[in-house]
Amino acid sequence: MAASADKKVSIEGTIRVSGAWALYPMMIKWAEEFKKIYPQVRIDVSAGGAGKGVTDALTGLVDIGMVSRELRPEEIRQKAFYVSVVKDAVFPTINSGNPVMKELSQKGLKKKFMQDMWVTGREMTWGELTGVNNNQKIRVYTRSDSCGAAETWAKYLGAKQEDLKGVAVYGDPGVAQAVRKDKTSLGYNNLNYAYDMKTGQPQSGLQVVPVDVNENGRVDSGEKLRTKKEAIKAILSGIYPSPPARDLYLVTKDSLRGASKVFVQWILSDGQKYVEEVGYLKLSARQIKEALNKTGK
């Protein structure tokens, strides 16, 4: 296996990583496991959004950027070198005390309603959305930082991140906390901020709203998102759309070198065995092979 081969390589020093919140929990696990094999290597990991990850990598502030959206043409022109390493998705989230939880779990959210609230800024009540007697206005949340989750969510709704309406909050944990505190709220979160990594249940204080993908007015079996297991099944089956499901990337300037190269090649080989344990989705064998070839493996 690659790990035993890689271990013959003597590496030391510090690998600096920054970027997407979506990839942060996975990167922490990879860093912990990699350091068990290479104790002379220090890995500093920080989150701050996909935009920060790309900028930090292209300006040399870090060795590796974490990115949760497609690379832009202008970033590729700046010689961004990138490989996909794992897959996840963005989901609509509400407060677990939402007064129309029962109706939402039965009817789900139609894309048109989400476009009304996030793109056109239409004010709606939870009663209008679900057809029950409830006059509480829906308070919509979005992200204030340049991030893959917002860009992916906007792309799904036919817009750009800067078009999204709502109360802007910094970071994935920030949106989750805002929704947790507000019973009238509607937000969106990446897989591992919507669901608890250990239990597979929605994060404390949150619920994930099913999307009525086929718009038949009810939540069908394949559309249910009550647990992380159901969410992953919906993604893998293709029922949950892409976007908001998407690949996550590692980015560096020009090419991989030194300890960073060994680390990324390890992530694409032995590091993949931790993907499901942490709660992400593996890439296909073809994608992994292509990514390894790209790194020169």
mmCIF file of C-alpha atoms in Angstrom:
data_model
loop_
_atom_site.group_PDB
_atom_site.id
_atom_site.type_symbol
_atom_site.label_atom_id
_atom_site.label_comp_id
_atom_site.label_asym_id
_atom_site.label_seq_id
_atom_site.Cartn_x
_atom_site.Cartn_y
_atom_site.Cartn_z
ATOM 1 C CA MET A 1 0.000 0.000 0.000
ATOM 2 C CA ALA A 2 1.013 3.553 -0.489
ATOM 3 C CA ALA A 3 1.512 4.135 3.260
ATOM 4 C CA SER A 4 4.302 1.589 3.571
ATOM 5 C CA ALA A 5 5.934 2.886 0.392
ATOM 6 C CA ASP A 6 5.586 6.484 1.536
ATOM 7 C CA LYS A 7 7.077 5.672 4.906
ATOM 8 C CA LYS A 8 10.408 5.056 3.198
ATOM 9 C CA VAL A 9 10.445 8.760 2.402
ATOM 10 C CA SER A 10 11.968 10.826 5.189
ATOM 11 C CA ILE A 11 10.009 14.021 5.610
ATOM 12 C CA GLU A 12 9.828 16.695 8.264
ATOM 13 C CA GLY A 13 8.718 20.268 8.671
ATOM 14 C CA THR A 14 5.360 22.053 8.793
ATOM 15 C CA ILE A 15 2.431 21.742 6.373
ATOM 16 C CA ARG A 16 0.085 24.723 6.553
ATOM 17 C CA VAL A 17 -3.555 24.163 5.530
ATOM 18 C CA SER A 18 -6.502 26.581 5.451
ATOM 19 C CA GLY A 19 -9.891 26.989 3.796
ATOM 20 C CA ALA A 20 -13.331 25.386 3.566
ATOM 21 C CA TRP A 21 -15.282 24.623 6.712
ATOM 22 C CA ALA A 22 -16.803 21.706 4.790
ATOM 23 C CA LEU A 23 -13.464 19.897 4.681
ATOM 24 C CA TYR A 24 -12.121 20.994 8.078
ATOM 25 C CA PRO A 25 -13.296 17.980 10.218
ATOM 26 C CA MET A 26 -11.950 15.543 7.608
ATOM 27 C CA MET A 27 -8.611 17.356 7.395
ATOM 28 C CA ILE A 28 -8.205 17.257 11.194
ATOM 29 C CA LYS A 29 -8.605 13.470 11.138
ATOM 30 C CA TRP A 30 -6.194 13.076 8.214
ATOM 31 C CA ALA A 31 -3.630 15.273 9.962
ATOM 32 C CA GLU A 32 -3.875 13.250 13.194
ATOM 33 C CA GLU A 33 -3.424 9.930 11.400
ATOM 34 C CA PHE A 34 -0.636 11.180 9.124
ATOM 35 C CA LYS A 35 1.383 12.445 12.101
ATOM 36 C CA LYS A 36 1.285 8.955 13.622
ATOM 37 C CA ILE A 37 3.265 7.774 10.583
ATOM 38 C CA TYR A 38 5.424 10.893 10.221
ATOM 39 C CA PRO A 39 5.924 12.317 13.750
ATOM 40 C CA GLN A 40 8.497 14.816 12.448
ATOM 41 C CA VAL A 41 5.812 16.575 10.424
ATOM 42 C CA ARG A 42 3.635 19.279 11.967
ATOM 43 C CA ILE A 43 0.320 20.086 10.260
ATOM 44 C CA ASP A 44 -1.383 23.391 11.080
ATOM 45 C CA VAL A 45 -5.052 23.415 9.985
ATOM 46 C CA SER A 46 -7.409 26.410 10.064
ATOM 47 C CA ALA A 47 -10.861 27.040 8.573
ATOM 48 C CA GLY A 48 -12.132 30.241 7.038
ATOM 49 C CA GLY A 49 -14.069 29.397 3.881
ATOM 50 C CA ALA A 50 -13.196 28.175 0.394
ATOM 51 C CA GLY A 51 -12.313 31.671 -0.839
ATOM 52 C CA LYS A 52 -9.696 32.041 1.868
ATOM 53 C CA GLY A 53 -8.333 28.585 1.083
ATOM 54 C CA VAL A 54 -7.753 29.400 -2.593
ATOM 55 C CA THR A 55 -6.306 32.856 -1.873
ATOM 56 C CA ASP A 56 -3.993 31.559 0.858
ATOM 57 C CA ALA A 57 -2.726 28.756 -1.397
ATOM 58 C CA LEU A 58 -2.175 30.959 -4.460
ATOM 59 C CA THR A 59 -0.352 33.645 -2.469
ATOM 60 C CA GLY A 60 1.841 31.131 -0.634
ATOM 61 C CA LEU A 61 0.390 31.913 2.787
ATOM 62 C CA VAL A 62 -0.329 28.191 3.202
ATOM 63 C CA ASP A 63 0.887 25.032 1.491
ATOM 64 C CA ILE A 64 -2.563 23.545 0.832
ATOM 65 C CA GLY A 65 -5.970 25.232 0.451
ATOM 66 C CA MET A 66 -9.266 23.426 1.169
ATOM 67 C CA VAL A 67 -11.991 24.262 -1.367
ATOM 68 C CA SER A 68 -15.657 23.219 -1.415
ATOM 69 C CA ARG A 69 -16.635 24.472 -4.869
ATOM 70 C CA GLU A 70 -15.456 24.216 -8.452
ATOM 71 C CA LEU A 71 -12.258 26.117 -9.207
ATOM 72 C CA ARG A 72 -12.853 29.316 -11.172
ATOM 73 C CA PRO A 73 -11.176 29.986 -14.551
ATOM 74 C CA GLU A 74 -9.239 32.948 -13.140
ATOM 75 C CA GLU A 75 -7.908 30.754 -10.306
ATOM 76 C CA ILE A 76 -6.798 28.068 -12.762
ATOM 77 C CA ARG A 77 -5.089 30.767 -14.856
ATOM 78 C CA GLN A 78 -3.113 31.660 -11.705
ATOM 79 C CA LYS A 79 -1.704 28.110 -11.873
ATOM 80 C CA ALA A 80 -3.904 26.601 -9.188
ATOM 81 C CA PHE A 81 -3.097 22.883 -8.956
ATOM 82 C CA TYR A 82 -6.060 20.939 -7.553
ATOM 83 C CA VAL A 83 -7.320 17.424 -6.905
ATOM 84 C CA SER A 84 -10.672 16.216 -5.550
ATOM 85 C CA VAL A 85 -10.356 14.198 -2.333
ATOM 86 C CA VAL A 86 -13.865 13.568 -0.962
ATOM 87 C CA LYS A 87 -17.540 14.402 -1.499
ATOM 88 C CA ASP A 88 -20.323 15.965 0.622
ATOM 89 C CA ALA A 89 -23.407 18.201 0.231
ATOM 90 C CA VAL A 90 -25.236 21.250 1.571
ATOM 91 C CA PHE A 91 -28.651 20.832 3.234
ATOM 92 C CA PRO A 92 -31.429 23.206 4.369
ATOM 93 C CA THR A 93 -31.629 23.371 8.166
ATOM 94 C CA ILE A 94 -34.219 24.639 10.643
ATOM 95 C CA ASN A 95 -34.531 24.962 14.415
ATOM 96 C CA SER A 96 -35.567 21.693 16.081
ATOM 97 C CA GLY A 97 -38.381 23.613 17.788
ATOM 98 C CA ASN A 98 -39.898 24.833 14.519
ATOM 99 C CA PRO A 99 -43.704 24.955 14.944
ATOM 100 C CA VAL A 100 -44.451 23.359 11.547
ATOM 101 C CA MET A 101 -41.868 20.574 11.782
ATOM 102 C CA LYS A 102 -44.454 17.856 11.190
ATOM 103 C CA GLU A 103 -45.776 19.455 8.006
ATOM 104 C CA LEU A 104 -42.271 20.147 6.668
ATOM 105 C CA SER A 105 -41.206 16.564 7.240
ATOM 106 C CA GLN A 106 -44.214 15.397 5.217
ATOM 107 C CA LYS A 107 -44.167 17.962 2.394
ATOM 108 C CA GLY A 108 -40.523 19.007 2.235
ATOM 109 C CA LEU A 109 -39.229 22.160 0.564
ATOM 110 C CA LYS A 110 -39.810 22.865 -3.111
ATOM 111 C CA LYS A 111 -36.976 24.527 -5.026
ATOM 112 C CA LYS A 112 -39.320 27.349 -6.105
ATOM 113 C CA PHE A 113 -39.999 28.310 -2.467
ATOM 114 C CA MET A 114 -36.281 28.307 -1.697
ATOM 115 C CA GLN A 115 -35.612 30.535 -4.708
ATOM 116 C CA ASP A 116 -38.359 32.893 -3.490
ATOM 117 C CA MET A 117 -36.784 33.234 -0.058
ATOM 118 C CA TRP A 118 -33.052 33.209 -0.824
ATOM 119 C CA VAL A 119 -32.908 34.763 -4.304
ATOM 120 C CA THR A 120 -35.886 37.115 -4.665
ATOM 121 C CA GLY A 121 -36.076 37.947 -0.950
ATOM 122 C CA ARG A 122 -39.826 37.335 -0.775
ATOM 123 C CA GLU A 123 -41.116 37.468 2.779
ATOM 124 C CA MET A 124 -43.139 34.422 3.726
ATOM 125 C CA THR A 125 -44.671 32.903 6.836
ATOM 126 C CA TRP A 126 -44.256 29.307 7.882
ATOM 127 C CA GLY A 127 -48.016 29.002 7.365
ATOM 128 C CA GLU A 128 -47.749 30.079 3.700
ATOM 129 C CA LEU A 129 -44.966 27.595 3.161
ATOM 130 C CA THR A 130 -46.767 24.604 4.654
ATOM 131 C CA GLY A 131 -50.481 25.447 4.297
ATOM 132 C CA VAL A 132 -51.238 25.599 8.024
ATOM 133 C CA ASN A 133 -52.365 28.437 10.292
ATOM 134 C CA ASN A 134 -49.064 30.017 11.334
ATOM 135 C CA ASN A 135 -48.192 33.709 10.899
ATOM 136 C CA GLN A 136 -44.569 33.586 12.008
ATOM 137 C CA LYS A 137 -42.273 35.045 9.344
ATOM 138 C CA ILE A 138 -39.427 32.905 8.086
ATOM 139 C CA ARG A 139 -36.068 34.428 8.949
ATOM 140 C CA VAL A 140 -33.568 33.341 6.296
ATOM 141 C CA TYR A 141 -29.844 32.982 7.023
ATOM 142 C CA THR A 142 -26.914 32.904 4.621
ATOM 143 C CA ARG A 143 -23.095 33.180 4.831
ATOM 144 C CA SER A 144 -21.082 36.374 5.142
ATOM 145 C CA ASP A 145 -17.767 34.784 4.158
ATOM 146 C CA SER A 146 -16.690 33.727 0.670
ATOM 147 C CA CYS A 147 -17.380 30.021 0.858
ATOM 148 C CA GLY A 148 -18.147 26.940 -1.150
ATOM 149 C CA ALA A 149 -21.342 26.132 0.760
ATOM 150 C CA ALA A 150 -22.978 29.435 -0.187
ATOM 151 C CA GLU A 151 -21.681 29.305 -3.749
ATOM 152 C CA THR A 152 -22.914 25.729 -4.158
ATOM 153 C CA TRP A 153 -26.277 26.551 -2.587
ATOM 154 C CA ALA A 154 -26.647 29.606 -4.834
ATOM 155 C CA LYS A 155 -25.751 27.571 -7.925
ATOM 156 C CA TYR A 156 -28.475 25.065 -7.038
ATOM 157 C CA LEU A 157 -30.963 27.946 -6.840
ATOM 158 C CA GLY A 158 -29.771 29.430 -10.158
ATOM 159 C CA ALA A 159 -27.889 32.375 -8.646
ATOM 160 C CA LYS A 160 -24.503 33.497 -7.329
ATOM 161 C CA GLN A 161 -23.440 33.791 -3.681
ATOM 162 C CA GLU A 162 -23.679 37.574 -3.778
ATOM 163 C CA ASP A 163 -27.324 37.254 -4.892
ATOM 164 C CA LEU A 164 -28.406 35.337 -1.779
ATOM 165 C CA LYS A 165 -30.681 37.239 0.601
ATOM 166 C CA GLY A 166 -30.950 36.793 4.343
ATOM 167 C CA VAL A 167 -29.089 37.512 7.558
ATOM 168 C CA ALA A 168 -25.409 36.933 6.745
ATOM 169 C CA VAL A 169 -23.422 34.973 9.349
ATOM 170 C CA TYR A 170 -19.759 33.963 9.328
ATOM 171 C CA GLY A 171 -18.857 30.309 8.907
ATOM 172 C CA ASP A 172 -20.702 27.006 8.929
ATOM 173 C CA PRO A 173 -20.724 26.818 12.751
ATOM 174 C CA GLY A 174 -22.034 30.392 12.817
ATOM 175 C CA VAL A 175 -25.062 29.598 10.663
ATOM 176 C CA ALA A 176 -25.773 26.443 12.674
ATOM 177 C CA GLN A 177 -25.654 28.431 15.906
ATOM 178 C CA ALA A 178 -27.912 31.186 14.515
ATOM 179 C CA VAL A 179 -30.511 28.614 13.440
ATOM 180 C CA ARG A 180 -30.195 26.838 16.788
ATOM 181 C CA LYS A 181 -31.129 30.068 18.594
ATOM 182 C CA ASP A 182 -33.999 31.136 16.300
ATOM 183 C CA LYS A 183 -37.205 29.071 16.025
ATOM 184 C CA THR A 184 -38.305 31.051 12.954
ATOM 185 C CA SER A 185 -35.079 30.430 11.052
ATOM 186 C CA LEU A 186 -34.158 28.688 7.819
ATOM 187 C CA GLY A 187 -30.477 28.188 6.981
ATOM 188 C CA TYR A 188 -28.177 25.799 5.149
ATOM 189 C CA ASN A 189 -25.223 23.752 6.339
ATOM 190 C CA ASN A 190 -22.635 21.306 5.071
ATOM 191 C CA LEU A 191 -23.117 17.611 5.860
ATOM 192 C CA ASN A 192 -20.983 17.498 9.001
ATOM 193 C CA TYR A 193 -22.450 20.681 10.477
ATOM 194 C CA ALA A 194 -26.023 19.515 9.812
ATOM 195 C CA TYR A 195 -25.490 16.052 11.326
ATOM 196 C CA ASP A 196 -23.609 14.880 14.417
ATOM 197 C CA MET A 197 -20.556 12.909 13.265
ATOM 198 C CA LYS A 198 -20.838 10.373 16.104
ATOM 199 C CA THR A 199 -24.574 9.696 16.257
ATOM 200 C CA GLY A 200 -25.567 10.419 12.649
ATOM 201 C CA GLN A 201 -28.554 12.365 13.987
ATOM 202 C CA PRO A 202 -29.122 16.069 13.238
ATOM 203 C CA GLN A 203 -26.929 18.370 15.319
ATOM 204 C CA SER A 204 -28.441 19.334 18.682
ATOM 205 C CA GLY A 205 -31.042 22.046 18.188
ATOM 206 C CA LEU A 206 -31.222 21.535 14.401
ATOM 207 C CA GLN A 207 -33.311 19.573 11.940
ATOM 208 C CA VAL A 208 -32.533 18.923 8.281
ATOM 209 C CA VAL A 209 -35.476 19.699 5.996
ATOM 210 C CA PRO A 210 -36.144 17.194 3.205
ATOM 211 C CA VAL A 211 -36.220 18.594 -0.321
ATOM 212 C CA ASP A 212 -39.230 17.680 -2.463
ATOM 213 C CA VAL A 213 -36.952 16.987 -5.430
ATOM 214 C CA ASN A 214 -39.647 15.681 -7.784
ATOM 215 C CA GLU A 215 -42.093 18.358 -6.560
ATOM 216 C CA ASN A 216 -45.029 15.985 -6.116
ATOM 217 C CA GLY A 217 -46.092 17.624 -2.843
ATOM 218 C CA ARG A 218 -44.792 14.924 -0.518
ATOM 219 C CA VAL A 219 -41.514 13.542 0.768
ATOM 220 C CA ASP A 220 -40.903 10.202 -0.939
ATOM 221 C CA SER A 221 -38.772 7.459 0.608
ATOM 222 C CA GLY A 222 -35.581 8.389 -1.255
ATOM 223 C CA GLU A 223 -35.947 12.079 -0.360
ATOM 224 C CA LYS A 224 -35.901 11.571 3.428
ATOM 225 C CA LEU A 225 -33.003 13.219 5.279
ATOM 226 C CA ARG A 226 -33.824 12.340 8.906
ATOM 227 C CA THR A 227 -30.354 10.898 9.560
ATOM 228 C CA LYS A 228 -26.906 11.170 7.995
ATOM 229 C CA LYS A 229 -27.324 7.608 6.717
ATOM 230 C CA GLU A 230 -30.444 8.638 4.784
ATOM 231 C CA ALA A 231 -28.706 11.782 3.522
ATOM 232 C CA ILE A 232 -25.711 9.828 2.228
ATOM 233 C CA LYS A 233 -28.028 7.293 0.595
ATOM 234 C CA ALA A 234 -29.898 10.119 -1.145
ATOM 235 C CA ILE A 235 -26.616 11.580 -2.447
ATOM 236 C CA LEU A 236 -25.198 8.261 -3.641
ATOM 237 C CA SER A 237 -28.459 7.327 -5.379
ATOM 238 C CA GLY A 238 -28.454 10.636 -7.234
ATOM 239 C CA ILE A 239 -31.871 11.579 -5.813
ATOM 240 C CA TYR A 240 -30.352 14.448 -3.852
ATOM 241 C CA PRO A 241 -29.232 16.853 -6.600
ATOM 242 C CA SER A 242 -25.695 17.920 -7.458
ATOM 243 C CA PRO A 243 -25.332 20.782 -6.687
ATOM 244 C CA PRO A 244 -25.863 21.067 -3.732
ATOM 245 C CA ALA A 245 -23.943 17.754 -3.525
ATOM 246 C CA ARG A 246 -20.368 18.293 -4.733
ATOM 247 C CA ASP A 247 -16.712 17.247 -4.637
ATOM 248 C CA LEU A 248 -14.272 18.890 -2.200
ATOM 249 C CA TYR A 249 -10.773 19.810 -3.349
ATOM 250 C CA LEU A 250 -7.229 20.446 -2.158
ATOM 251 C CA VAL A 251 -5.415 23.263 -3.943
ATOM 252 C CA THR A 252 -1.838 24.454 -4.091
ATOM 253 C CA LYS A 253 0.216 26.800 -6.253
ATOM 254 C CA ASP A 254 1.714 25.299 -9.429
ATOM 255 C CA SER A 255 2.207 21.711 -8.189
ATOM 256 C CA LEU A 256 2.648 19.549 -5.115
ATOM 257 C CA ARG A 257 6.105 19.395 -3.577
ATOM 258 C CA GLY A 258 7.928 17.919 -0.575
ATOM 259 C CA ALA A 259 5.949 16.971 2.513
ATOM 260 C CA SER A 260 2.699 18.372 1.020
ATOM 261 C CA LYS A 261 2.998 15.986 -1.916
ATOM 262 C CA VAL A 262 3.509 12.984 0.369
ATOM 263 C CA PHE A 263 0.569 14.085 2.523
ATOM 264 C CA VAL A 264 -1.873 14.513 -0.392
ATOM 265 C CA GLN A 265 -0.827 11.211 -1.967
ATOM 266 C CA TRP A 266 -1.391 9.535 1.410
ATOM 267 C CA ILE A 267 -4.854 11.188 1.634
ATOM 268 C CA LEU A 268 -5.714 9.725 -1.782
ATOM 269 C CA SER A 269 -4.557 6.234 -0.806
ATOM 270 C CA ASP A 270 -4.494 5.080 2.830
ATOM 271 C CA GLY A 271 -6.195 8.259 4.013
ATOM 272 C CA GLN A 272 -9.370 7.243 2.196
ATOM 273 C CA LYS A 273 -10.109 4.560 4.806
ATOM 274 C CA TYR A 274 -11.030 7.299 7.292
ATOM 275 C CA VAL A 275 -13.521 9.042 4.980
ATOM 276 C CA GLU A 276 -16.642 7.094 5.942
ATOM 277 C CA GLU A 277 -15.585 6.933 9.603
ATOM 278 C CA VAL A 278 -15.627 10.732 9.800
ATOM 279 C CA GLY A 279 -18.879 10.850 7.834
ATOM 280 C CA TYR A 280 -18.009 11.911 4.300
ATOM 281 C CA LEU A 281 -18.536 10.165 0.980
ATOM 282 C CA LYS A 282 -15.742 8.485 -0.925
ATOM 283 C CA LEU A 283 -14.981 9.438 -4.488
ATOM 284 C CA SER A 284 -15.266 6.732 -7.124
ATOM 285 C CA ALA A 285 -12.258 4.484 -7.796
ATOM 286 C CA ARG A 286 -11.888 6.187 -11.177
ATOM 287 C CA GLN A 287 -11.753 9.650 -9.554
ATOM 288 C CA ILE A 288 -9.155 8.486 -7.023
ATOM 289 C CA LYS A 289 -6.996 6.980 -9.760
ATOM 290 C CA GLU A 290 -7.202 10.167 -11.820
ATOM 291 C CA ALA A 291 -6.315 12.306 -8.802
ATOM 292 C CA LEU A 292 -3.321 10.130 -7.903
ATOM 293 C CA ASN A 293 -2.089 10.240 -11.491
ATOM 294 C CA LYS A 294 -2.374 14.008 -11.371
ATOM 295 C CA THR A 295 -0.093 14.105 -8.315
ATOM 296 C CA GLY A 296 2.508 11.999 -10.141
ATOM 297 C CA LYS A 297 1.805 8.782 -8.233
#
